[in-house]
PDB file of C-alpha atoms in Angstrom:
ATOM      1  CA  MET A   1     107.841 102.510  88.512  1.00  0.00           C
ATOM      2  CA  VAL A   2     106.609  99.133  89.016  1.00  0.00           C
ATOM      3  CA  GLY A   3     109.579  96.294  87.948  1.00  0.00           C
ATOM      4  CA  GLY A   4     111.569  98.926  86.088  1.00  0.00           C
ATOM      5  CA  MET A   5     108.248 100.191  84.029  1.00  0.00           C
ATOM      6  CA  GLU A   6     106.150 103.169  84.642  1.00  0.00           C
ATOM      7  CA  MET A   7     102.453 102.921  85.882  1.00  0.00           C
ATOM      8  CA  PRO A   8      99.689 103.985  83.077  1.00  0.00           C
ATOM      9  CA  LEU A   9      98.570 107.028  83.490  1.00  0.00           C
ATOM     10  CA  HIS A  10      95.441 106.187  84.638  1.00  0.00           C
ATOM     11  CA  GLU A  11      96.880 104.052  87.428  1.00  0.00           C
ATOM     12  CA  ARG A  12      98.986 106.970  88.615  1.00  0.00           C
ATOM     13  CA  ILE A  13      96.035 109.422  88.976  1.00  0.00           C
ATOM     14  CA  ALA A  14      94.235 106.837  91.115  1.00  0.00           C
ATOM     15  CA  ALA A  15      97.220 106.079  93.067  1.00  0.00           C
ATOM     16  CA  ASP A  16      97.725 109.629  93.783  1.00  0.00           C
ATOM     17  CA  LEU A  17      94.353 110.462  94.538  1.00  0.00           C
ATOM     18  CA  ARG A  18      94.410 107.022  96.993  1.00  0.00           C
ATOM     19  CA  ARG A  19      97.393 108.725  98.639  1.00  0.00           C
ATOM     20  CA  ARG A  20      95.442 112.160  99.007  1.00  0.00           C
ATOM     21  CA  ILE A  21      92.265 110.328 100.696  1.00  0.00           C
ATOM     22  CA  ALA A  22      94.284 108.039 102.895  1.00  0.00           C
ATOM     23  CA  SER A  23      96.391 111.314 104.189  1.00  0.00           C
ATOM     24  CA  GLY A  24      93.448 113.218 104.976  1.00  0.00           C
ATOM     25  CA  GLU A  25      94.044 115.723 102.430  1.00  0.00           C
ATOM     26  CA  LEU A  26      90.879 114.927 100.933  1.00  0.00           C
ATOM     27  CA  ALA A  27      88.785 114.412 103.885  1.00  0.00           C
ATOM     28  CA  VAL A  28      85.707 111.908 103.801  1.00  0.00           C
ATOM     29  CA  GLY A  29      82.678 114.332 102.220  1.00  0.00           C
ATOM     30  CA  ALA A  30      85.006 116.358 100.431  1.00  0.00           C
ATOM     31  CA  GLN A  31      84.832 117.109  96.913  1.00  0.00           C
ATOM     32  CA  VAL A  32      87.183 115.319  94.532  1.00  0.00           C
ATOM     33  CA  PRO A  33      88.813 117.599  92.010  1.00  0.00           C
ATOM     34  CA  SER A  34      86.917 117.680  88.706  1.00  0.00           C
ATOM     35  CA  GLU A  35      88.086 115.786  85.612  1.00  0.00           C
ATOM     36  CA  SER A  36      88.715 119.409  84.161  1.00  0.00           C
ATOM     37  CA  GLN A  37      90.965 119.708  87.378  1.00  0.00           C
ATOM     38  CA  LEU A  38      92.744 116.540  87.150  1.00  0.00           C
ATOM     39  CA  CYS A  39      93.138 116.899  83.193  1.00  0.00           C
ATOM     40  CA  ALA A  40      94.890 120.170  84.061  1.00  0.00           C
ATOM     41  CA  GLN A  41      97.212 118.835  86.627  1.00  0.00           C
ATOM     42  CA  TRP A  42      97.976 115.857  84.925  1.00  0.00           C
ATOM     43  CA  ASP A  43      98.160 117.360  81.412  1.00  0.00           C
ATOM     44  CA  ALA A  44      96.154 114.404  80.536  1.00  0.00           C
ATOM     45  CA  SER A  45      92.917 113.669  77.856  1.00  0.00           C
ATOM     46  CA  ARG A  46      89.590 112.806  79.731  1.00  0.00           C
ATOM     47  CA  ALA A  47      89.625 109.018  79.326  1.00  0.00           C
ATOM     48  CA  PRO A  48      92.769 108.263  81.714  1.00  0.00           C
ATOM     49  CA  VAL A  49      91.175 110.754  84.006  1.00  0.00           C
ATOM     50  CA  ARG A  50      87.592 109.018  83.900  1.00  0.00           C
ATOM     51  CA  GLN A  51      89.253 105.581  84.153  1.00  0.00           C
ATOM     52  CA  ALA A  52      91.258 106.560  87.452  1.00  0.00           C
ATOM     53  CA  LEU A  53      87.790 107.929  88.999  1.00  0.00           C
ATOM     54  CA  THR A  54      85.567 105.097  87.751  1.00  0.00           C
ATOM     55  CA  THR A  55      88.599 102.786  89.597  1.00  0.00           C
ATOM     56  CA  LEU A  56      88.244 104.568  93.012  1.00  0.00           C
ATOM     57  CA  ARG A  57      84.020 104.564  92.543  1.00  0.00           C
ATOM     58  CA  ALA A  58      84.380 100.718  92.107  1.00  0.00           C
ATOM     59  CA  GLU A  59      86.643 100.494  95.259  1.00  0.00           C
ATOM     60  CA  GLY A  60      84.038 102.194  96.817  1.00  0.00           C
ATOM     61  CA  MET A  61      86.087 105.438  98.144  1.00  0.00           C
ATOM     62  CA  ILE A  62      84.381 107.944  95.852  1.00  0.00           C
ATOM     63  CA  GLY A  63      80.942 108.176  95.102  1.00  0.00           C
ATOM     64  CA  GLY A  64      78.174 110.756  93.512  1.00  0.00           C
ATOM     65  CA  GLY A  65      77.683 111.334  90.046  1.00  0.00           C
ATOM     66  CA  ARG A  66      74.759 112.213  87.809  1.00  0.00           C
ATOM     67  CA  GLY A  67      75.813 115.644  87.196  1.00  0.00           C
ATOM     68  CA  LYS A  68      76.943 115.924  90.885  1.00  0.00           C
ATOM     69  CA  PRO A  69      80.324 116.406  91.821  1.00  0.00           C
ATOM     70  CA  ALA A  70      82.200 113.196  92.885  1.00  0.00           C
ATOM     71  CA  VAL A  71      82.753 112.887  96.850  1.00  0.00           C
ATOM     72  CA  VAL A  72      85.187 110.960  99.133  1.00  0.00           C
ATOM     73  CA  ARG A  73      83.135 108.088 100.908  1.00  0.00           C
ATOM     74  CA  ARG A  74      85.808 106.551 102.787  1.00  0.00           C
ATOM     75  CA  HIS A  75      89.801 106.803 103.566  1.00  0.00           C
ATOM     76  CA  THR A  76      90.501 102.969 103.337  1.00  0.00           C
ATOM     77  CA  LEU A  77      90.791 100.859 100.290  1.00  0.00           C
ATOM     78  CA  SER A  78      88.674  97.524 100.104  1.00  0.00           C
ATOM     79  CA  GLN A  79      90.994  94.857  99.616  1.00  0.00           C
ATOM     80  CA  PRO A  80      90.548  91.974  97.347  1.00  0.00           C
ATOM     81  CA  PHE A  81      91.885  88.577  99.031  1.00  0.00           C
ATOM     82  CA  GLU A  82      95.492  88.478  97.022  1.00  0.00           C
ATOM     83  CA  THR A  83      95.842  92.077  98.275  1.00  0.00           C
ATOM     84  CA  PHE A  84      95.397  91.501 101.990  1.00  0.00           C
ATOM     85  CA  LEU A  85      98.067  89.021 101.503  1.00  0.00           C
ATOM     86  CA  SER A  86     100.350  91.124  99.950  1.00  0.00           C
ATOM     87  CA  PHE A  87     101.441  93.795 102.119  1.00  0.00           C
ATOM     88  CA  SER A  88     103.639  95.418  99.097  1.00  0.00           C
ATOM     89  CA  SER A  89     100.428  95.645  97.035  1.00  0.00           C
ATOM     90  CA  TRP A  90      97.995  97.022  99.688  1.00  0.00           C
ATOM     91  CA  ALA A  91     100.573  99.773 100.210  1.00  0.00           C
ATOM     92  CA  ALA A  92     101.495 100.535  96.937  1.00  0.00           C
ATOM     93  CA  GLY A  93      97.360 100.443  96.103  1.00  0.00           C
ATOM     94  CA  LEU A  94      97.350 103.421  98.521  1.00  0.00           C
ATOM     95  CA  GLY A  95      99.717 105.310  96.815  1.00  0.00           C
ATOM     96  CA  HIS A  96     102.567 104.878  99.318  1.00  0.00           C
ATOM     97  CA  VAL A  97     106.090 102.859  98.582  1.00  0.00           C
ATOM     98  CA  PRO A  98     106.369  99.442 100.471  1.00  0.00           C
ATOM     99  CA  GLY A  99     109.463  98.219 101.694  1.00  0.00           C
ATOM    100  CA  GLN A 100     110.832  95.027 103.224  1.00  0.00           C
ATOM    101  CA  ARG A 101     114.074  93.869 104.945  1.00  0.00           C
ATOM    102  CA  THR A 102     114.232  89.806 104.848  1.00  0.00           C
ATOM    103  CA  LEU A 103     116.113  89.112 108.199  1.00  0.00           C
ATOM    104  CA  GLU A 104     115.836  85.689 108.475  1.00  0.00           C
ATOM    105  CA  ILE A 105     115.003  82.748 106.026  1.00  0.00           C
ATOM    106  CA  ALA A 106     115.703  79.164 107.602  1.00  0.00           C
ATOM    107  CA  ARG A 107     114.386  75.796 107.580  1.00  0.00           C
ATOM    108  CA  ARG A 108     113.678  74.526 110.658  1.00  0.00           C
ATOM    109  CA  PRO A 109     111.437  71.819 112.672  1.00  0.00           C
ATOM    110  CA  ALA A 110     107.878  73.332 113.304  1.00  0.00           C
ATOM    111  CA  SER A 111     107.240  74.137 116.912  1.00  0.00           C
ATOM    112  CA  ALA A 112     104.021  72.761 118.802  1.00  0.00           C
ATOM    113  CA  GLU A 113     102.182  75.977 117.573  1.00  0.00           C
ATOM    114  CA  VAL A 114     103.388  75.861 113.935  1.00  0.00           C
ATOM    115  CA  ALA A 115     102.765  72.084 113.924  1.00  0.00           C
ATOM    116  CA  ASP A 116      98.868  72.712 115.063  1.00  0.00           C
ATOM    117  CA  ALA A 117      98.125  75.470 112.673  1.00  0.00           C
ATOM    118  CA  LEU A 118      99.722  73.578 109.751  1.00  0.00           C
ATOM    119  CA  ALA A 119      98.129  70.168 110.563  1.00  0.00           C
ATOM    120  CA  LEU A 120     101.950  68.673 111.062  1.00  0.00           C
ATOM    121  CA  ASP A 121     103.494  66.809 113.227  1.00  0.00           C
ATOM    122  CA  GLU A 122     105.750  68.204 115.712  1.00  0.00           C
ATOM    123  CA  GLY A 123     109.095  68.657 114.122  1.00  0.00           C
ATOM    124  CA  THR A 124     108.257  68.446 110.825  1.00  0.00           C
ATOM    125  CA  PRO A 125     110.713  70.547 108.816  1.00  0.00           C
ATOM    126  CA  VAL A 126     109.197  74.063 107.864  1.00  0.00           C
ATOM    127  CA  VAL A 127     110.650  77.078 106.085  1.00  0.00           C
ATOM    128  CA  GLN A 128     110.098  80.221 108.439  1.00  0.00           C
ATOM    129  CA  LEU A 129     110.927  84.089 107.565  1.00  0.00           C
ATOM    130  CA  LEU A 130     111.132  87.151 109.388  1.00  0.00           C
ATOM    131  CA  ARG A 131     110.647  90.046 107.459  1.00  0.00           C
ATOM    132  CA  GLN A 132     110.555  93.968 109.002  1.00  0.00           C
ATOM    133  CA  ARG A 133     107.916  95.585 106.425  1.00  0.00           C
ATOM    134  CA  LEU A 134     107.966  99.395 105.991  1.00  0.00           C
ATOM    135  CA  ILE A 135     105.684 101.992 104.277  1.00  0.00           C
ATOM    136  CA  ASP A 136     107.482 105.413 103.012  1.00  0.00           C
ATOM    137  CA  GLY A 137     110.638 104.015 104.958  1.00  0.00           C
ATOM    138  CA  ARG A 138     109.155 103.668 108.163  1.00  0.00           C
ATOM    139  CA  PRO A 139     108.963 100.562 109.738  1.00  0.00           C
ATOM    140  CA  THR A 140     105.143  99.256 110.268  1.00  0.00           C
ATOM    141  CA  MET A 141     105.258  95.702 110.854  1.00  0.00           C
ATOM    142  CA  LEU A 142     107.316  92.841 111.784  1.00  0.00           C
ATOM    143  CA  GLU A 143     106.555  89.678 109.679  1.00  0.00           C
ATOM    144  CA  ARG A 144     106.657  86.012 111.318  1.00  0.00           C
ATOM    145  CA  THR A 145     106.096  83.582 108.689  1.00  0.00           C
ATOM    146  CA  THR A 146     105.959  79.834 108.207  1.00  0.00           C
ATOM    147  CA  PHE A 147     105.289  77.802 105.188  1.00  0.00           C
ATOM    148  CA  VAL A 148     105.059  74.249 104.582  1.00  0.00           C
ATOM    149  CA  GLU A 149     108.511  72.709 103.370  1.00  0.00           C
ATOM    150  CA  SER A 150     107.279  71.974  99.997  1.00  0.00           C
ATOM    151  CA  VAL A 151     106.181  75.718  99.179  1.00  0.00           C
ATOM    152  CA  GLY A 152     108.545  77.480 101.556  1.00  0.00           C
ATOM    153  CA  ARG A 153     111.642  75.723  99.681  1.00  0.00           C
ATOM    154  CA  LEU A 154     110.648  77.930  96.490  1.00  0.00           C
ATOM    155  CA  LEU A 155     111.716  80.955  98.357  1.00  0.00           C
ATOM    156  CA  PHE A 156     115.566  79.723  98.602  1.00  0.00           C
ATOM    157  CA  ASP A 157     115.563  80.485  94.814  1.00  0.00           C
ATOM    158  CA  PHE A 158     113.730  83.948  95.383  1.00  0.00           C
ATOM    159  CA  ASP A 159     114.888  87.245  96.539  1.00  0.00           C
ATOM    160  CA  CYS A 160     112.355  88.068  99.209  1.00  0.00           C
ATOM    161  CA  ASP A 161     113.262  91.807  99.300  1.00  0.00           C
ATOM    162  CA  SER A 162     112.552  92.174  95.595  1.00  0.00           C
ATOM    163  CA  GLY A 163     108.662  92.581  95.681  1.00  0.00           C
ATOM    164  CA  SER A 164     105.621  90.499  96.738  1.00  0.00           C
ATOM    165  CA  LEU A 165     106.688  86.855  97.594  1.00  0.00           C
ATOM    166  CA  TYR A 166     103.083  86.127  97.395  1.00  0.00           C
ATOM    167  CA  GLN A 167     102.995  86.917  93.514  1.00  0.00           C
ATOM    168  CA  TYR A 168     105.828  84.853  93.175  1.00  0.00           C
ATOM    169  CA  LEU A 169     104.432  81.895  94.868  1.00  0.00           C
ATOM    170  CA  GLY A 170     101.197  82.251  92.667  1.00  0.00           C
ATOM    171  CA  GLU A 171     103.300  82.422  89.746  1.00  0.00           C
ATOM    172  CA  GLN A 172     104.897  79.132  90.935  1.00  0.00           C
ATOM    173  CA  GLY A 173     101.396  77.543  91.093  1.00  0.00           C
ATOM    174  CA  VAL A 174     100.830  77.761  95.084  1.00  0.00           C
ATOM    175  CA  ASP A 175      97.234  77.960  96.098  1.00  0.00           C
ATOM    176  CA  MET A 176      96.354  80.132  99.079  1.00  0.00           C
ATOM    177  CA  THR A 177      93.344  80.586  98.148  1.00  0.00           C
ATOM    178  CA  VAL A 178      91.254  80.510 101.803  1.00  0.00           C
ATOM    179  CA  ALA A 179      92.518  82.112 105.228  1.00  0.00           C
ATOM    180  CA  ARG A 180      91.634  82.229 108.465  1.00  0.00           C
ATOM    181  CA  HIS A 181      92.515  85.614 110.427  1.00  0.00           C
ATOM    182  CA  GLN A 182      92.764  86.202 113.973  1.00  0.00           C
ATOM    183  CA  ILE A 183      93.169  89.769 115.522  1.00  0.00           C
ATOM    184  CA  ASP A 184      94.466  90.367 118.796  1.00  0.00           C
ATOM    185  CA  ALA A 185      96.772  92.743 120.813  1.00  0.00           C
ATOM    186  CA  VAL A 186     100.034  91.607 122.160  1.00  0.00           C
ATOM    187  CA  ALA A 187     103.088  93.474 123.797  1.00  0.00           C
ATOM    188  CA  ALA A 188     106.072  94.166 122.020  1.00  0.00           C
ATOM    189  CA  ASP A 189     109.027  91.734 123.067  1.00  0.00           C
ATOM    190  CA  GLU A 190     112.431  92.604 122.220  1.00  0.00           C
ATOM    191  CA  THR A 191     112.918  91.994 118.575  1.00  0.00           C
ATOM    192  CA  ASP A 192     109.766  93.600 118.284  1.00  0.00           C
ATOM    193  CA  SER A 193     110.702  96.577 119.835  1.00  0.00           C
ATOM    194  CA  ASP A 194     114.085  96.788 117.977  1.00  0.00           C
ATOM    195  CA  LEU A 195     112.459  96.424 114.789  1.00  0.00           C
ATOM    196  CA  LEU A 196     109.294  98.456 115.160  1.00  0.00           C
ATOM    197  CA  GLU A 197     111.117 101.167 116.948  1.00  0.00           C
ATOM    198  CA  VAL A 198     109.014 100.763 119.738  1.00  0.00           C
ATOM    199  CA  ALA A 199     109.300 100.126 123.845  1.00  0.00           C
ATOM    200  CA  VAL A 200     109.428  96.833 124.919  1.00  0.00           C
ATOM    201  CA  GLY A 201     105.933  96.041 126.476  1.00  0.00           C
ATOM    202  CA  ALA A 202     104.285  98.611 123.956  1.00  0.00           C
ATOM    203  CA  PRO A 203     100.905  97.284 122.790  1.00  0.00           C
ATOM    204  CA  LEU A 204     100.739  95.985 119.051  1.00  0.00           C
ATOM    205  CA  LEU A 205      98.241  94.680 116.726  1.00  0.00           C
ATOM    206  CA  ARG A 206      98.765  91.152 115.956  1.00  0.00           C
ATOM    207  CA  GLU A 207      97.129  89.108 112.992  1.00  0.00           C
ATOM    208  CA  ARG A 208      97.708  85.476 113.198  1.00  0.00           C
ATOM    209  CA  ARG A 209      96.657  84.202 109.675  1.00  0.00           C
ATOM    210  CA  ARG A 210      96.682  80.432 108.180  1.00  0.00           C
ATOM    211  CA  ALA A 211      95.854  80.073 104.710  1.00  0.00           C
ATOM    212  CA  SER A 212      95.089  77.254 102.863  1.00  0.00           C
ATOM    213  CA  GLY A 213      94.431  75.766  99.330  1.00  0.00           C
ATOM    214  CA  VAL A 214      90.933  74.930  98.020  1.00  0.00           C
ATOM    215  CA  ASP A 215      91.654  71.558  99.067  1.00  0.00           C
ATOM    216  CA  GLY A 216      91.869  72.687 102.774  1.00  0.00           C
ATOM    217  CA  ARG A 217      95.355  71.861 103.311  1.00  0.00           C
ATOM    218  CA  PRO A 218      97.241  74.519 105.251  1.00  0.00           C
ATOM    219  CA  VAL A 219      99.833  76.250 103.719  1.00  0.00           C
ATOM    220  CA  GLU A 220     101.218  78.937 105.615  1.00  0.00           C
ATOM    221  CA  TYR A 221     100.737  80.196 108.819  1.00  0.00           C
ATOM    222  CA  SER A 222     102.040  83.888 110.061  1.00  0.00           C
ATOM    223  CA  ASP A 223     102.300  85.975 113.079  1.00  0.00           C
ATOM    224  CA  ASP A 224     102.406  89.387 112.074  1.00  0.00           C
ATOM    225  CA  ARG A 225     102.640  92.555 114.373  1.00  0.00           C
ATOM    226  CA  TYR A 226     101.917  96.097 113.246  1.00  0.00           C
ATOM    227  CA  ARG A 227     102.430  99.333 114.669  1.00  0.00           C
ATOM    228  CA  PRO A 228      98.868 100.584 116.012  1.00  0.00           C
ATOM    229  CA  ASP A 229      99.586 104.223 115.276  1.00  0.00           C
ATOM    230  CA  MET A 230     100.290 103.121 112.030  1.00  0.00           C
ATOM    231  CA  VAL A 231      97.647 100.515 110.995  1.00  0.00           C
ATOM    232  CA  SER A 232      94.241  99.414 112.083  1.00  0.00           C
ATOM    233  CA  PHE A 233      91.932  96.902 111.019  1.00  0.00           C
ATOM    234  CA  SER A 234      88.028  96.730 110.799  1.00  0.00           C
ATOM    235  CA  ILE A 235      85.377  94.415 109.098  1.00  0.00           C
ATOM    236  CA  GLU A 236      82.955  95.382 106.560  1.00  0.00           C
ATOM    237  CA  ASN A 237      80.045  93.861 105.857  1.00  0.00           C
ATOM    238  CA  SER A 238      76.400  93.833 103.852  1.00  0.00           C
ATOM    239  CA  GLN A 239      73.485  91.345 103.723  1.00  0.00           C
ATOM    240  CA  GLN A 240      74.585  90.865  99.985  1.00  0.00           C
ATOM    241  CA  ALA A 241      78.171  90.077 100.835  1.00  0.00           C
ATOM    242  CA  HIS A 242      80.455  88.171 103.021  1.00  0.00           C
ATOM    243  CA  PRO A 243      82.649  90.079 105.873  1.00  0.00           C
ATOM    244  CA  ALA A 244      85.498  91.560 104.481  1.00  0.00           C
ATOM    245  CA  LEU A 245      88.575  92.391 106.644  1.00  0.00           C
ATOM    246  CA  LEU A 246      90.311  95.610 105.800  1.00  0.00           C
ATOM    247  CA  ARG A 247      93.867  97.074 106.768  1.00  0.00           C
ATOM    248  CA  ASP A 248      93.806 100.717 107.182  1.00  0.00           C
ATOM    249  CA  TRP A 249      96.667 103.225 106.761  1.00  0.00           C
ATOM    250  CA  ARG A 250      96.854 105.551 109.220  1.00  0.00           C
ATOM    251  CA  ALA A 251      98.385 108.875 108.409  1.00  0.00           C
ATOM    252  CA  SER A 252     100.310 110.621 111.052  1.00  0.00           C
TER     253      SER A 252
END
């Protein structure tokens, strides 16, 4: 269900196949169920089944054709930029149930680190969020996000636990089309330990992100900390395309 409405059949078929691939049920190199098998499983005509398979081909998750059975090419989902920003869209796209718990939203003076990241003077008012992110009810990531005040104040009229705040901000006309990502490791502090259910000092994957509009003005700075037993990152590039940063779900 999305927003109280059932997803179209082709999207449900695609989401289920993504889930089976991401979990390892369908391993890389394994044959994907045939159109006739999927039609029988879903009591569907060939049209939605073919649409679902076409979607997964476009994402690069499956390949093959010309009379040959489709096979799994990779277990991760290539993400367009807006999907990377949105944890909810990413998790749902893999066939999992995203969740979030907003623990704090506050307007406060920018620290030196935040001011540098957002090109502000230290002490300038900003809006900060602390959110616990979950996949299938399991704590997966802790999100410490800071927005410039003109953007962050929009969130005081939004239920941050109701869905993707990035989708909401986009609907409000907020431009976040450029981002710089920095990935490193960090030891879990007491807050991380409590909310991610790991020991103090345990290694976490940290993604620090600064998002800007096309005019180059920073809008958001985020410090996101992931459990490395559940999420990993990879870079995919080619001579024909710019490198793409991928966030990968580790089934366990």
